[in-house]
CSV table of C-alpha atoms in Angstrom, one decimal:
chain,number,residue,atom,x,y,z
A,1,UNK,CA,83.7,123.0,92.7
A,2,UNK,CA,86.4,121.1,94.5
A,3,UNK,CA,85.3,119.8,97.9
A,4,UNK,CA,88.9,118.1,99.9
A,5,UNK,CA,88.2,115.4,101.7
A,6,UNK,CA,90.0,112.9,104.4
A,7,UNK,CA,88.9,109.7,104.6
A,8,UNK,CA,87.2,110.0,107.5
A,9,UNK,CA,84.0,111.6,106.0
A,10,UNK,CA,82.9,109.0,104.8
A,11,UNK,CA,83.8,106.9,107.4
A,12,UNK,CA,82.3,108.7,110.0
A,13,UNK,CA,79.6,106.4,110.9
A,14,UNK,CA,82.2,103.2,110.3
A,15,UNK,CA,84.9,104.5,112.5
A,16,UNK,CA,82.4,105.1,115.4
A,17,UNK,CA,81.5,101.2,115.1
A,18,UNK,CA,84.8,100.5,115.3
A,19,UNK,CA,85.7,102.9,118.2
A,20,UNK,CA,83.2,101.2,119.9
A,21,UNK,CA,84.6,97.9,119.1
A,22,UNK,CA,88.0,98.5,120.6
A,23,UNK,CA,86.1,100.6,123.9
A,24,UNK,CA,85.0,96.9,124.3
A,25,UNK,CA,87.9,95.3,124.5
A,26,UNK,CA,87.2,93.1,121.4
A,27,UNK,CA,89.5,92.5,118.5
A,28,UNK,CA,88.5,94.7,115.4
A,29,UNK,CA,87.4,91.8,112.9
A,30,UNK,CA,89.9,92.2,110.1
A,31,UNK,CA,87.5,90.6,107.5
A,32,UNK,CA,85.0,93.5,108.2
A,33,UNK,CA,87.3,96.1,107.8
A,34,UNK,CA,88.9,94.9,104.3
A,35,UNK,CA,86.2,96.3,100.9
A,36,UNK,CA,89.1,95.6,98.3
A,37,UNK,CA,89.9,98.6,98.1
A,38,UNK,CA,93.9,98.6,98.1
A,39,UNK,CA,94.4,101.7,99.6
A,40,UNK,CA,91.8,101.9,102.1
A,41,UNK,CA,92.3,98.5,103.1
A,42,UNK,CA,96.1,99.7,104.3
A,43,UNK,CA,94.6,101.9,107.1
A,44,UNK,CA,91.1,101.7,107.9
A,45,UNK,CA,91.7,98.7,110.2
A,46,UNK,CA,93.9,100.6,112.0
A,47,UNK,CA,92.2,102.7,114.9
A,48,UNK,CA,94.9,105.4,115.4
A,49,UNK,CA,95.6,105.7,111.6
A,50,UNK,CA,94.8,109.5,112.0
A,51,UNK,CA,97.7,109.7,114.4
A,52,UNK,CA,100.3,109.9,111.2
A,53,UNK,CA,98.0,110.6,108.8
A,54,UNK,CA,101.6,111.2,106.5
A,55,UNK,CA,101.3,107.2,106.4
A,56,UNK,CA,98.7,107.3,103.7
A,57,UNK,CA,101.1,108.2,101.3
A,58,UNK,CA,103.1,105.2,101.3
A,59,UNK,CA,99.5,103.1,100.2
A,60,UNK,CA,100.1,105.2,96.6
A,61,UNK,CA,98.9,102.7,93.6
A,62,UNK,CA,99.4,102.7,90.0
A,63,UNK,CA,101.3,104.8,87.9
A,64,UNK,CA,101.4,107.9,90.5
A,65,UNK,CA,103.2,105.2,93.4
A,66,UNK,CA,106.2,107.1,93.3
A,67,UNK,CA,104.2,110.1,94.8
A,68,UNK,CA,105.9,111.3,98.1
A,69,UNK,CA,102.9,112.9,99.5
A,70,UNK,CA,104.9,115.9,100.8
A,71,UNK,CA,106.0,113.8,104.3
A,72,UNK,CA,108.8,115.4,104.9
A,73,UNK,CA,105.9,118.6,104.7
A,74,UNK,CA,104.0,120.4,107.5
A,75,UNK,CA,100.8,119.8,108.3
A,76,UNK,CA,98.5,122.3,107.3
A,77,UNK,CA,95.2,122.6,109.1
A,78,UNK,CA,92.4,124.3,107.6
A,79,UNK,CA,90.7,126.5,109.8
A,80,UNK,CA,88.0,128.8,107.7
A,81,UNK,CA,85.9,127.0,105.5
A,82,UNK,CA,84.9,130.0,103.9
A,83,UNK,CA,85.8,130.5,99.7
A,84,UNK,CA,88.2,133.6,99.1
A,85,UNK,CA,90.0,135.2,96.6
A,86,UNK,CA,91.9,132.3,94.6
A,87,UNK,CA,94.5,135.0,93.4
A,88,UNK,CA,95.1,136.4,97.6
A,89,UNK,CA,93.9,133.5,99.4
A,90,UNK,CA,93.7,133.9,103.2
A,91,UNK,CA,95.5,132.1,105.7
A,92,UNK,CA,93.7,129.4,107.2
A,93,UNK,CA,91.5,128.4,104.0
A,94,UNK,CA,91.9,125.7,101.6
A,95,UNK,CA,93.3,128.3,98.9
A,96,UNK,CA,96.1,128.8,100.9
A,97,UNK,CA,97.3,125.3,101.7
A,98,UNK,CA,100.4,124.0,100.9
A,99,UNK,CA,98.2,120.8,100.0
A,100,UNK,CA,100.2,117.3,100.8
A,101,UNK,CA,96.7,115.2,99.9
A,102,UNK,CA,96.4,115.7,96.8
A,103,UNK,CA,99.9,116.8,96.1
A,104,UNK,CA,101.8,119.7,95.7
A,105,UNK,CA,102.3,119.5,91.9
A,106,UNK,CA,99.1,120.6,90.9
A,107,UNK,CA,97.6,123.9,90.7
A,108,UNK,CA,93.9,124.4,92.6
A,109,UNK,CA,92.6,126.7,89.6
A,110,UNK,CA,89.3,129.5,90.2
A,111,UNK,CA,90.4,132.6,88.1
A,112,UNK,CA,92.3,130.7,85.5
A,113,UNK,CA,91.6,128.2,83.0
A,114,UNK,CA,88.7,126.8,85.5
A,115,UNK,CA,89.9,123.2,86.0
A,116,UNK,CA,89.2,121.7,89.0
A,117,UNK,CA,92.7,119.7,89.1
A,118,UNK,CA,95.0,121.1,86.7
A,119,UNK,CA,98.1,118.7,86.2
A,120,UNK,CA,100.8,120.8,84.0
A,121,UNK,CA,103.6,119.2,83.2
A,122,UNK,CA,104.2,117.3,86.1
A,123,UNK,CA,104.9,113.7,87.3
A,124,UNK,CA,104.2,111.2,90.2
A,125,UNK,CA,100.8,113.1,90.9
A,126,UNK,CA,98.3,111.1,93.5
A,127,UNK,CA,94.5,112.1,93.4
A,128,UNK,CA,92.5,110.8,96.2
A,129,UNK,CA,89.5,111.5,98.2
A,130,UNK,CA,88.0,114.4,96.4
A,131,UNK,CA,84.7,115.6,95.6
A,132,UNK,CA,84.7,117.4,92.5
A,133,UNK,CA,81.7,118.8,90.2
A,134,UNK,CA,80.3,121.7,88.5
A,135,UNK,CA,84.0,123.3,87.2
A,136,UNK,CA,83.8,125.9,84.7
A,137,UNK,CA,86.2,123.7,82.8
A,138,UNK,CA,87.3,120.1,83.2
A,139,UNK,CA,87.1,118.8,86.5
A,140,UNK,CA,90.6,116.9,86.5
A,141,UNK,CA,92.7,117.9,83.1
A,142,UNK,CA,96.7,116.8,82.6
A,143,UNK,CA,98.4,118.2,80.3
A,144,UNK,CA,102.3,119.3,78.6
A,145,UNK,CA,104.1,116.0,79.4
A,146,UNK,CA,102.3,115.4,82.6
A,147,UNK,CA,102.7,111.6,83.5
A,148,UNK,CA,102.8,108.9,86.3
A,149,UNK,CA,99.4,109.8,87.6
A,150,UNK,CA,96.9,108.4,89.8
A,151,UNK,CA,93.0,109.4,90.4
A,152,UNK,CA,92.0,107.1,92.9
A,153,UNK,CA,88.6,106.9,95.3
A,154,UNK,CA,87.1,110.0,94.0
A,155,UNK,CA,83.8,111.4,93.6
A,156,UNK,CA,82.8,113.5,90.7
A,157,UNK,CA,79.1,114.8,89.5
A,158,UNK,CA,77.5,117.3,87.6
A,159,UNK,CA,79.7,117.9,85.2
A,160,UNK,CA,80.1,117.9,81.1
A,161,UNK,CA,84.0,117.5,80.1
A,162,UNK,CA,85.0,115.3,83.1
A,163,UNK,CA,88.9,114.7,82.4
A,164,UNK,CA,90.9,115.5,79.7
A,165,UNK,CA,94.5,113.8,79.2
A,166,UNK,CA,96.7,115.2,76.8
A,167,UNK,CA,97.0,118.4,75.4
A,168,UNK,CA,96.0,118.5,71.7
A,169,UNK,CA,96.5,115.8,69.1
A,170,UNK,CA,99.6,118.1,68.0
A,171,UNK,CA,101.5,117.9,70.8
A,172,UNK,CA,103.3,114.9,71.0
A,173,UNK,CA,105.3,114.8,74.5
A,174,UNK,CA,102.1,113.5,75.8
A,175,UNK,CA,103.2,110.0,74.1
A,176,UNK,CA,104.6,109.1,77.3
A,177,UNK,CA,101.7,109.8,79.6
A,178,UNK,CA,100.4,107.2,82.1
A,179,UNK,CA,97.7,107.6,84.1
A,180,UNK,CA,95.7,105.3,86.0
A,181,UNK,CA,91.7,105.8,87.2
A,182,UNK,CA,91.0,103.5,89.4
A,183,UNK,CA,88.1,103.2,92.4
A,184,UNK,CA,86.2,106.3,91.7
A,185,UNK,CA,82.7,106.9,91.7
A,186,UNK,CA,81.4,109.0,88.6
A,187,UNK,CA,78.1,110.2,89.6
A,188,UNK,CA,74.5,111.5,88.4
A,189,UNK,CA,74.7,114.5,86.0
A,190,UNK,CA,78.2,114.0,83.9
A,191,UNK,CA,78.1,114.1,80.1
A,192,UNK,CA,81.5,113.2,78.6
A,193,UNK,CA,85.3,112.8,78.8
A,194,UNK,CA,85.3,110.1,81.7
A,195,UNK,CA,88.1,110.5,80.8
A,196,UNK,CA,89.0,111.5,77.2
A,197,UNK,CA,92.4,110.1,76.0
A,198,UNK,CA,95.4,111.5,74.0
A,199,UNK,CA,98.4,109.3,73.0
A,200,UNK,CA,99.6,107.7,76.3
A,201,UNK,CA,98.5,105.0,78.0
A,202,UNK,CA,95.6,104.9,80.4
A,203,UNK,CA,94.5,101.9,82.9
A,204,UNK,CA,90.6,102.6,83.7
A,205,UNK,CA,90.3,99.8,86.6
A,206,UNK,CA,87.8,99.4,89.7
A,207,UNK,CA,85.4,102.3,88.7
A,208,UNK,CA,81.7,103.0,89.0
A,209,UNK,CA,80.1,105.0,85.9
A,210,UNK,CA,76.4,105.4,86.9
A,211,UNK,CA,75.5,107.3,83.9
A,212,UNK,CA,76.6,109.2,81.4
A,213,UNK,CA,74.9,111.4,78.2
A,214,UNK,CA,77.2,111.4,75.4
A,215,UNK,CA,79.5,108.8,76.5
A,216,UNK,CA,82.2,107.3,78.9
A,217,UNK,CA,85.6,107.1,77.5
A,218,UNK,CA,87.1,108.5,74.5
A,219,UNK,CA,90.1,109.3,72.8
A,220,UNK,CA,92.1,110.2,69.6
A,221,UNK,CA,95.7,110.1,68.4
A,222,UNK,CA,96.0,106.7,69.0
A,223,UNK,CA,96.1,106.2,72.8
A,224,UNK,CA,95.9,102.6,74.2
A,225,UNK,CA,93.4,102.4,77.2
A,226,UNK,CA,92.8,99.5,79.4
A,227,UNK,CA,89.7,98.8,80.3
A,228,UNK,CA,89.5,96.7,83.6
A,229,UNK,CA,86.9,95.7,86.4
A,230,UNK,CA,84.5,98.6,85.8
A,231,UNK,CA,81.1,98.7,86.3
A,232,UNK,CA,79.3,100.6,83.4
A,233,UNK,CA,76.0,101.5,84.0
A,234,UNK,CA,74.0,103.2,81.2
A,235,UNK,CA,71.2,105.4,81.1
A,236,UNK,CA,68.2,104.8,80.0
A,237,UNK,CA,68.6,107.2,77.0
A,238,UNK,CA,68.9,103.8,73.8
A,239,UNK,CA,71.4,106.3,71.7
A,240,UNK,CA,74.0,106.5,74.8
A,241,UNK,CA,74.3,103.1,75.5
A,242,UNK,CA,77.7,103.1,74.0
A,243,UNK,CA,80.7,103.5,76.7
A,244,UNK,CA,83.9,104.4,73.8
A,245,UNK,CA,83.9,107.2,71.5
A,246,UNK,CA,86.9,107.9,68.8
A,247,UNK,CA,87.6,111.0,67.9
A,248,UNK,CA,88.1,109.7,64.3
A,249,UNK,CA,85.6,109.4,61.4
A,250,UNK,CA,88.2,107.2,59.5
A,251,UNK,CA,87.5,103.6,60.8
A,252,UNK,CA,91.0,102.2,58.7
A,253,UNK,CA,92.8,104.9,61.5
A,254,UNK,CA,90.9,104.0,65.0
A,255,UNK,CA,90.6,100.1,64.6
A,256,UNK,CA,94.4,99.9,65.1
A,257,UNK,CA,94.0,101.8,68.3
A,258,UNK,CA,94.5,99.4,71.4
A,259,UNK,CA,91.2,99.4,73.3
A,260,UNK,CA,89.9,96.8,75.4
A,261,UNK,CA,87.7,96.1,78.1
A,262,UNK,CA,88.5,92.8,80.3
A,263,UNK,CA,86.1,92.0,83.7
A,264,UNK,CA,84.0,95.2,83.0
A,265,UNK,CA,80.3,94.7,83.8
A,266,UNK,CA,77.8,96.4,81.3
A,267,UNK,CA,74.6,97.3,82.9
A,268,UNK,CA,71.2,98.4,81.2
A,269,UNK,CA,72.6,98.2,77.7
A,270,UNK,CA,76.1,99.3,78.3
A,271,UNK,CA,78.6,98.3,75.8
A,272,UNK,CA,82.3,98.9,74.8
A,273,UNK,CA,83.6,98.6,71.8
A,274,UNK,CA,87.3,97.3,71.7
A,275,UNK,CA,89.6,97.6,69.0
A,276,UNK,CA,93.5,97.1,68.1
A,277,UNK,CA,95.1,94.2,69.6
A,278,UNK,CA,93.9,91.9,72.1
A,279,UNK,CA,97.3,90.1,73.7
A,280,UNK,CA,97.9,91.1,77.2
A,281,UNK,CA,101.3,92.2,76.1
A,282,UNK,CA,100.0,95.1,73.8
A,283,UNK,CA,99.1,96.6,77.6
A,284,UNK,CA,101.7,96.6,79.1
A,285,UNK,CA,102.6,100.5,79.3
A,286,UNK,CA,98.7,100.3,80.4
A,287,UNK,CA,98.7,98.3,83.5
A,288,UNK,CA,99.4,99.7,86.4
A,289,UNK,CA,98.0,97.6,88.8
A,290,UNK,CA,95.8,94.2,89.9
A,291,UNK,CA,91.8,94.8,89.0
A,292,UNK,CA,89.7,93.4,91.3
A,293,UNK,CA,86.4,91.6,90.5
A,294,UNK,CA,83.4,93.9,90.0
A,295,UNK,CA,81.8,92.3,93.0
A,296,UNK,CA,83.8,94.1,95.0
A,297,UNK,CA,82.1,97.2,93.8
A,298,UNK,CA,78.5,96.3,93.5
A,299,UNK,CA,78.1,94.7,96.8
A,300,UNK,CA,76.6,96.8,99.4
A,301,UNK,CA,78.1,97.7,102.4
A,302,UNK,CA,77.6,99.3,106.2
A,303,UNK,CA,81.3,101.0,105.5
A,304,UNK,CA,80.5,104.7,103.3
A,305,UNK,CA,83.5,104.0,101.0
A,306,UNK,CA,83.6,104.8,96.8
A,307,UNK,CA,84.5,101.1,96.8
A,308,UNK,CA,81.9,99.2,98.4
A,309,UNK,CA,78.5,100.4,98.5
A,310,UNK,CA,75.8,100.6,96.1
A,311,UNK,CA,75.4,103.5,93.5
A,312,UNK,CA,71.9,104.6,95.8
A,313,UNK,CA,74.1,104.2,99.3
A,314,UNK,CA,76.9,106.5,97.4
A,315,UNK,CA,74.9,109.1,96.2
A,316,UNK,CA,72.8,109.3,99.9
A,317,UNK,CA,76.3,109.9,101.5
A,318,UNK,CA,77.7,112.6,98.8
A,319,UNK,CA,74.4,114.3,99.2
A,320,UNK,CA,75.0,114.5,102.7
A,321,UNK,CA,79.0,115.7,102.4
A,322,UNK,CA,78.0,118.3,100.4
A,323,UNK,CA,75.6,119.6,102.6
A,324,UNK,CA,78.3,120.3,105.1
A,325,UNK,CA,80.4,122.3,102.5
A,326,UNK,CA,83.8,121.7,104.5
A,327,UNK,CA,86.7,122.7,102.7
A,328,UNK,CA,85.0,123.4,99.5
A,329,UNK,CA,86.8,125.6,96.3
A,330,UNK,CA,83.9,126.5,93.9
A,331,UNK,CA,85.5,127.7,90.2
């Protein structure tokens, strides 16, 4: 399931308080608007933001930046909510959108390979504001060569294999992959691959993990993952405490592997375990962007934003977005 978003679901009650605000004839207060977030920070203090909504593509972060968003696109308007035929989708649904938010280089998969989000060799891809669970496959896998990509202020639940990145340990074009996963809120209900890693280079910065069964992040073939500003909070389950996983028995092989966590806060017995090199320079290929402080995510917050509200506040409001079912693909 693949449930497209705008900002402005979970901002509903927010952007009413601020409507009312400027109704008054009072100056929006700028500190009140601002969460940390560096995307939503770019437009939610605006009050006619929705007005150009093509805008939001020039706020693009990390390694997918160079995404264009599809402005010089149409605006397509959804207009039947209702889940077709993936294969003959009708005019006026989801299916059928030439989608600009997420963009146009990924393929919106039901009767295939039953990703969610699948990312075949493609570049400057931006992921933002989706709710996705319950695929029969991954729920966001990038693959073939894919690179420059950013997953940023999503939601994702109910799900085992999460993410994959990278297409087999075989396949070596994925060498040059860089993804960043940043802001996102990863949910009750997810078992593994949050993401899991091959070759490349992967900056993991400003996320939530509220859980997880097997583990968080993993990887093989030697990828170098960055580890920044995350909040890890375990289960209560004592044998998955553990955030990393390598796909290697050979401990000689994975302890040269560049791993490291900086800023991340480990809740109820989370831990990572680093490994390779510590320098700042080995991560270079794997920073992408500032980390904030994980204040920023644990505080809680009137605003309904992935960013800045607590993991009890966050799942409330999913609970309630998926109630509506607007815009929603199920695999």
């Amino acid at each position: 399931m693949l449930h497209q978003h705008s900002p402005g679901i979970y901002h509903n009650k927010y952007q009413k308080q601020q409507q009312g605000i400027q109704q008054g004839g009072r100056k929006l207060d700028i500190e009140q608007c601002r969460t940390g977030n560096p995307i939503d920070d770019r437009w939610r203090c605006d009050p006619e933001w929705d007005t150009n909504q093509k805008r939001l593509a020039d706020c693009a972060v990390g390694s997918g930046k160079n995404a264009i968003g599809g402005q010089d696109g149409e605006v397509y308007v959804v207009t039947d909510s209702d889940n077709d035929d993936p294969l003959r989708p009708t005019p006026g649904t989801l299916r059928y959108a030439p989608l600009w938010d997420p963009l146009p280089q990924y393929a919106i998969t039901g009767g295939s390979d039953g990703d969610g989000i699948s990312i075949f060799s493609s570049r400057d891809v931006w992921i933002e504001h989706c709710t996705l669970a319950n695929c029969y496959d991954g729920l966001i896998d990038a693959t073939y060569g894919s690179t420059s990509i950013t997953i940023f202020n999503n939601y994702m639940l109910h799900h085992n294999e999460v993410m994959l990145m990278g297409h087999s340990d075989e396949f070596l074009d994925d060498k040059n992959m860089q993804v960043t996963i940043a802001f996102n809120f990863f949910g009750e209900g997810l078992v593994q691959r949050i993401p899991r890693c091959r070759h490349g280079y992967f900056h993991i910065v400003n996320d939530v993990y509220s859980g997880w069964e097997m583990y968080a992040i993993g990887g093989s073939a030697n990828p170098t993952i960055n580890s920044q500003g995350n909040v890890f909070i375990a289960s209560e389950n004592n044998s998955s405490k553990e955030v990393t996983k390598r796909e290697s028995s050979l401990d000689a092989e994975w302890k040269n592997w560049n791993w490291r966590s900086e800023g991340d806060m480990m809740l109820n017995g989370a831990f990572f375990t680093p490994s390779g090199e510590e320098a700042p320079t080995s991560y270079i290929e794997a920073s992408s962007m500032v980390a904030k402080p994980t204040s920023v995510l644990t505080k809680t917050s009137r605003q309904q934003d992935v960013s800045s509200i607590s993991v009890t506040d966050y799942n409330q409001s999913s609970e309630a977005v998926q109630k509506k079912g607007e815009n929603r693909i199920d695999s």
